[in-house]
Protein backbone atom coordinates (compact mmCIF):
# COMPACT_ATOMS: atom_id res chain seq x y z
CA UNK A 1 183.62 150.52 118.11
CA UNK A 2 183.26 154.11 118.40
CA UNK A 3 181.29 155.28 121.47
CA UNK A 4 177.33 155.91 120.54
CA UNK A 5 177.39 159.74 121.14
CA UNK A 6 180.46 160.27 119.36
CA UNK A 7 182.38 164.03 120.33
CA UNK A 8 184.46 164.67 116.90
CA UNK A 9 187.51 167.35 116.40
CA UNK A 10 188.00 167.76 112.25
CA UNK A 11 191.88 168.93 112.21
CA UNK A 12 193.18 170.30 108.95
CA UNK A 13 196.74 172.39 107.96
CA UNK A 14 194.78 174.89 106.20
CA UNK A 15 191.38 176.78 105.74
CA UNK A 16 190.54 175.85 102.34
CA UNK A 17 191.19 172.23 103.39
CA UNK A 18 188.72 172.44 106.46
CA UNK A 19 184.75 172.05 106.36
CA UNK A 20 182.64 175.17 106.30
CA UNK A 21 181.95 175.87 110.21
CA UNK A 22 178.33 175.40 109.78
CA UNK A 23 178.55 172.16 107.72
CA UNK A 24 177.91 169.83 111.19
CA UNK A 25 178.11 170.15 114.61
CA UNK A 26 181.77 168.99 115.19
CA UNK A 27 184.76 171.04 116.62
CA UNK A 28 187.17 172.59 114.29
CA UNK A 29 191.13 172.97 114.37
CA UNK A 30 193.20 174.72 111.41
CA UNK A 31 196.71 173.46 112.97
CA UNK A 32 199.03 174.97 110.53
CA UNK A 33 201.16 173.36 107.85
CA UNK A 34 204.27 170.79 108.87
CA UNK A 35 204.55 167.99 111.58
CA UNK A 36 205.45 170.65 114.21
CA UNK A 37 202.99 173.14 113.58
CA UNK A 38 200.53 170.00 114.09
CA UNK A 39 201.78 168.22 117.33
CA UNK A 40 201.96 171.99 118.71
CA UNK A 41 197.67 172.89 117.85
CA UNK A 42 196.56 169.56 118.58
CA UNK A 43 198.34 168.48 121.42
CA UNK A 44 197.34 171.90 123.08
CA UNK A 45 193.86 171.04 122.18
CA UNK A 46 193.55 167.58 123.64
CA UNK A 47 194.93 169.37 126.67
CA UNK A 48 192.03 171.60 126.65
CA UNK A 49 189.25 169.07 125.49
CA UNK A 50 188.20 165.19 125.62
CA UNK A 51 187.07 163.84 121.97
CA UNK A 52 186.09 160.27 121.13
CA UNK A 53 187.77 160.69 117.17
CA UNK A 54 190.00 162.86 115.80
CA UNK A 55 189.40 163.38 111.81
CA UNK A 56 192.21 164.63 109.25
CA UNK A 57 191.15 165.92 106.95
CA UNK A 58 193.74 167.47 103.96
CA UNK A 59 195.15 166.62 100.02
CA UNK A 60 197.83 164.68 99.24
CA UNK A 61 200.23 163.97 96.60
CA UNK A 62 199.93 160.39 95.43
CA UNK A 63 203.01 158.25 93.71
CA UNK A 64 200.10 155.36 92.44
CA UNK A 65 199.25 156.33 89.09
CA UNK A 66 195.95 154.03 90.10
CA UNK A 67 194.61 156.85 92.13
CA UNK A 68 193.75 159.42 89.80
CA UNK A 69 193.52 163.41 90.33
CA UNK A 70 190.62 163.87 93.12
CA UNK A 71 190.13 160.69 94.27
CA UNK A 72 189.74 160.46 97.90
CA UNK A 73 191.00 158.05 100.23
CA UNK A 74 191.10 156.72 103.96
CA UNK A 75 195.46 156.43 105.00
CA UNK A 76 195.26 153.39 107.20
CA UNK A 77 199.20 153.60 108.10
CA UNK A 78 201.38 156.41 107.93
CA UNK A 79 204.82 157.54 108.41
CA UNK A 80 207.46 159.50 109.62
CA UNK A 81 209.88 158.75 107.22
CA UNK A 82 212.92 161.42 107.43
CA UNK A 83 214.19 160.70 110.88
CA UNK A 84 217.32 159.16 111.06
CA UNK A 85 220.78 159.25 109.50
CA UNK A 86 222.56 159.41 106.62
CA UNK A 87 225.21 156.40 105.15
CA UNK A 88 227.27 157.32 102.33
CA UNK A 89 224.23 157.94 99.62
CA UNK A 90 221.69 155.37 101.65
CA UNK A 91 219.49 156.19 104.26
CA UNK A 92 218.93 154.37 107.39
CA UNK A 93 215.59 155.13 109.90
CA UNK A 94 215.68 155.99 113.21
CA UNK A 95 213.80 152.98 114.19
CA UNK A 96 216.47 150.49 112.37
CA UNK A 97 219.14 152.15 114.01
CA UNK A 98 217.63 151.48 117.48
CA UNK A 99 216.84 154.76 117.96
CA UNK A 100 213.33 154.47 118.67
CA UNK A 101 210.60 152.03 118.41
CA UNK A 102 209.00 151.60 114.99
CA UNK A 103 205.57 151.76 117.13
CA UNK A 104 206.46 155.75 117.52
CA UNK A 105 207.37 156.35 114.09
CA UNK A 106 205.01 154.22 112.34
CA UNK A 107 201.04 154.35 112.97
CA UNK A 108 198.18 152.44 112.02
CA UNK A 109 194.56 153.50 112.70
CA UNK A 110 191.70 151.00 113.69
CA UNK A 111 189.20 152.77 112.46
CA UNK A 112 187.85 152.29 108.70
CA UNK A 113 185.95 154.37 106.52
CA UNK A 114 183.85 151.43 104.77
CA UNK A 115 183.17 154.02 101.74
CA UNK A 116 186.52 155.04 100.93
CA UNK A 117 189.92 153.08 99.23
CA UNK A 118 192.70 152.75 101.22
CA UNK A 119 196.10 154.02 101.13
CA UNK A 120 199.75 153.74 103.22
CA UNK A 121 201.42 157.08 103.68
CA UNK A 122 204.62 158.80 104.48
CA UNK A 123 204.72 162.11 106.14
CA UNK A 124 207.59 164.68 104.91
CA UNK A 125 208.82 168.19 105.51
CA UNK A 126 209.92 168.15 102.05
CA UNK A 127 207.80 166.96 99.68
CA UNK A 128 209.31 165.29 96.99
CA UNK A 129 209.67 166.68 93.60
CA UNK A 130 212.57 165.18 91.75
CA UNK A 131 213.00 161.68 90.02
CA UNK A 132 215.84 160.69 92.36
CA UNK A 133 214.47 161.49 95.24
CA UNK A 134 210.88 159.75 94.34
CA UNK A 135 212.55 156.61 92.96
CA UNK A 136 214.75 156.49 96.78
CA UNK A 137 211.56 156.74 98.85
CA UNK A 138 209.83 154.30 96.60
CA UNK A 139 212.27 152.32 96.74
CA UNK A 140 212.47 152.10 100.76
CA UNK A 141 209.01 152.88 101.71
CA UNK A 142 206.83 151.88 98.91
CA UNK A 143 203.99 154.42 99.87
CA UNK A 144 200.97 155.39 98.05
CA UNK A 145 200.79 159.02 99.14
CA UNK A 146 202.69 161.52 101.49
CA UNK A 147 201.29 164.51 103.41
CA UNK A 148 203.16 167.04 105.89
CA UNK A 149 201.04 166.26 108.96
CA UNK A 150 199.35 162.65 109.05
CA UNK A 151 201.66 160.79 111.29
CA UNK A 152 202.23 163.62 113.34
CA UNK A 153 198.79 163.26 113.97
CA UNK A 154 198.69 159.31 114.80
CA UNK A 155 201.50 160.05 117.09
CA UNK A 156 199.58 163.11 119.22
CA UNK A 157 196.15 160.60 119.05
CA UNK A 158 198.26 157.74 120.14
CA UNK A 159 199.82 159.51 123.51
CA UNK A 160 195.92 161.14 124.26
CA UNK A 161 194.85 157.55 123.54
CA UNK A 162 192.28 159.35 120.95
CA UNK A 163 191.05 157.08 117.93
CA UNK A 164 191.90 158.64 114.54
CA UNK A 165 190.95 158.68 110.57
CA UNK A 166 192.71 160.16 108.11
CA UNK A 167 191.04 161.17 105.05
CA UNK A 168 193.01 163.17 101.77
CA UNK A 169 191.85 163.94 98.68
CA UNK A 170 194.32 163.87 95.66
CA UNK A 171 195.52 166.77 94.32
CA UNK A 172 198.70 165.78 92.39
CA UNK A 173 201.00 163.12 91.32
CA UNK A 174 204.66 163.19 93.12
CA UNK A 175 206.53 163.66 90.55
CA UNK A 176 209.34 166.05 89.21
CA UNK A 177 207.59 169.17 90.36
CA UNK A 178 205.05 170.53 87.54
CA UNK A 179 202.07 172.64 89.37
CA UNK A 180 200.15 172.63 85.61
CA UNK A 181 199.35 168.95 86.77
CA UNK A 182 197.78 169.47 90.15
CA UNK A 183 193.98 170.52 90.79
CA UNK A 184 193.77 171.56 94.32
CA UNK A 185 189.83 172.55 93.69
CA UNK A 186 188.81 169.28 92.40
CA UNK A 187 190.44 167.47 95.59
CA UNK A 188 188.79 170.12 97.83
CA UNK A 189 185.86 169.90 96.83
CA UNK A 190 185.86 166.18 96.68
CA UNK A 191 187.81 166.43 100.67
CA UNK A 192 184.67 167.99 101.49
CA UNK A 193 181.87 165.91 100.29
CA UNK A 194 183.56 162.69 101.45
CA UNK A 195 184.44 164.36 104.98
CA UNK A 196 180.22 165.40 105.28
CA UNK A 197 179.16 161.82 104.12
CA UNK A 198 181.77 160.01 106.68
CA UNK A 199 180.33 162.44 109.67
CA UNK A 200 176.83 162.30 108.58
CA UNK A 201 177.07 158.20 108.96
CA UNK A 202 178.63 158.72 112.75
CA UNK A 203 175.76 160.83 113.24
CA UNK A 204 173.25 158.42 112.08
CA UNK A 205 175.24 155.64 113.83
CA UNK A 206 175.07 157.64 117.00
């Protein structure tokens, strides 16, 4: 349960993914694009701040054709999926090679958007755009979508001890790389109007 006066911080990688400033009475963070840009902004910002949820909001490329283009979803579990090593053509996590705990490269979020479908995700530095790379991670990870910043995210919220949501609206398929297919304006504007309704219900919860 969230607590009944609920103190929100909306965290995007870009301005055109964010809320309009006036839209509610929530803080606002434009971290920057990529896992590092994100634990830098938002860690610095928990520093600086106490907040009962953290809300990401962003697109995503999905590899379920069952999503279609602007659909927007809630990413229950999400990944870091790129550290670790190398073996002769296969890839092996950092977590299977007893690196680290699969508890600090895999995250799963508690709290549920009742309005929204759900998704798993994988977050990359390179998204993927080529039929052998896509059939690999599909192979390993079986995701529905992949973003640049979720589970860098979950893994800030989860050292501040801050509940988190992830929201993304779809703008493409992953697939060999063919911008013609995307529609980043339909998934904004869809981003958007999901993102108001979800923080319009906390406010009516509150």
């Amino acid at each position: 349960m969230l607590p009944s006066s609920t103190k929100v911080l909306l965290v995007s990688a870009t301005e055109m993914e964010m809320l309009p400033a006036e839209s509610l009475n929530v803080d606002q963070l434009v971290a920057g694009i990529g896992m590092v840009a994100t634990t830098h902004a938002l860690t610095k910002t928990l520093m600086n701040g106490n907040y009962d949820l953290v809300v990401n909001m962003g697109i995503a490329g999905s590899f379920q054709n069952k999503f279609e283009i602007g659909s927007v979803l809630q990413v229950l579990s999400d990944r870091i999926v790129e550290l670790g090593a190398e073996d002769n053509g296969s890839f092996i996590p950092a977590d299977k090679m007893k690196l680290m705990k699969t508890e600090d490269v895999l995250f799963e979020t508690e709290v549920r958007v009742q309005s929204l479908e759900v998704a798993n995700g994988i977050t990359v530095n390179r998204v993927h755009g080529s039929a052998d790379s896509i059939r690999k991670i599909v192979a390993q990870f079986n995701p529905d979508v992949e973003s640049m910043e979720g589970a860098a995210l979950a893994y800030v919220c989860k050292q501040f001890g801050v509940p988190w949501v992830q929201i993304r609206a779809i703008s493409n398929r992953v697939e060999p790389r063919n911008r013609d297919a995307w529609n980043i304006p339909l998934a904004i504007k869809n981003l958007h109007a999901a993102v108001l309704s979800y923080l319009e219900t906390l406010q009516h919860e509150a």
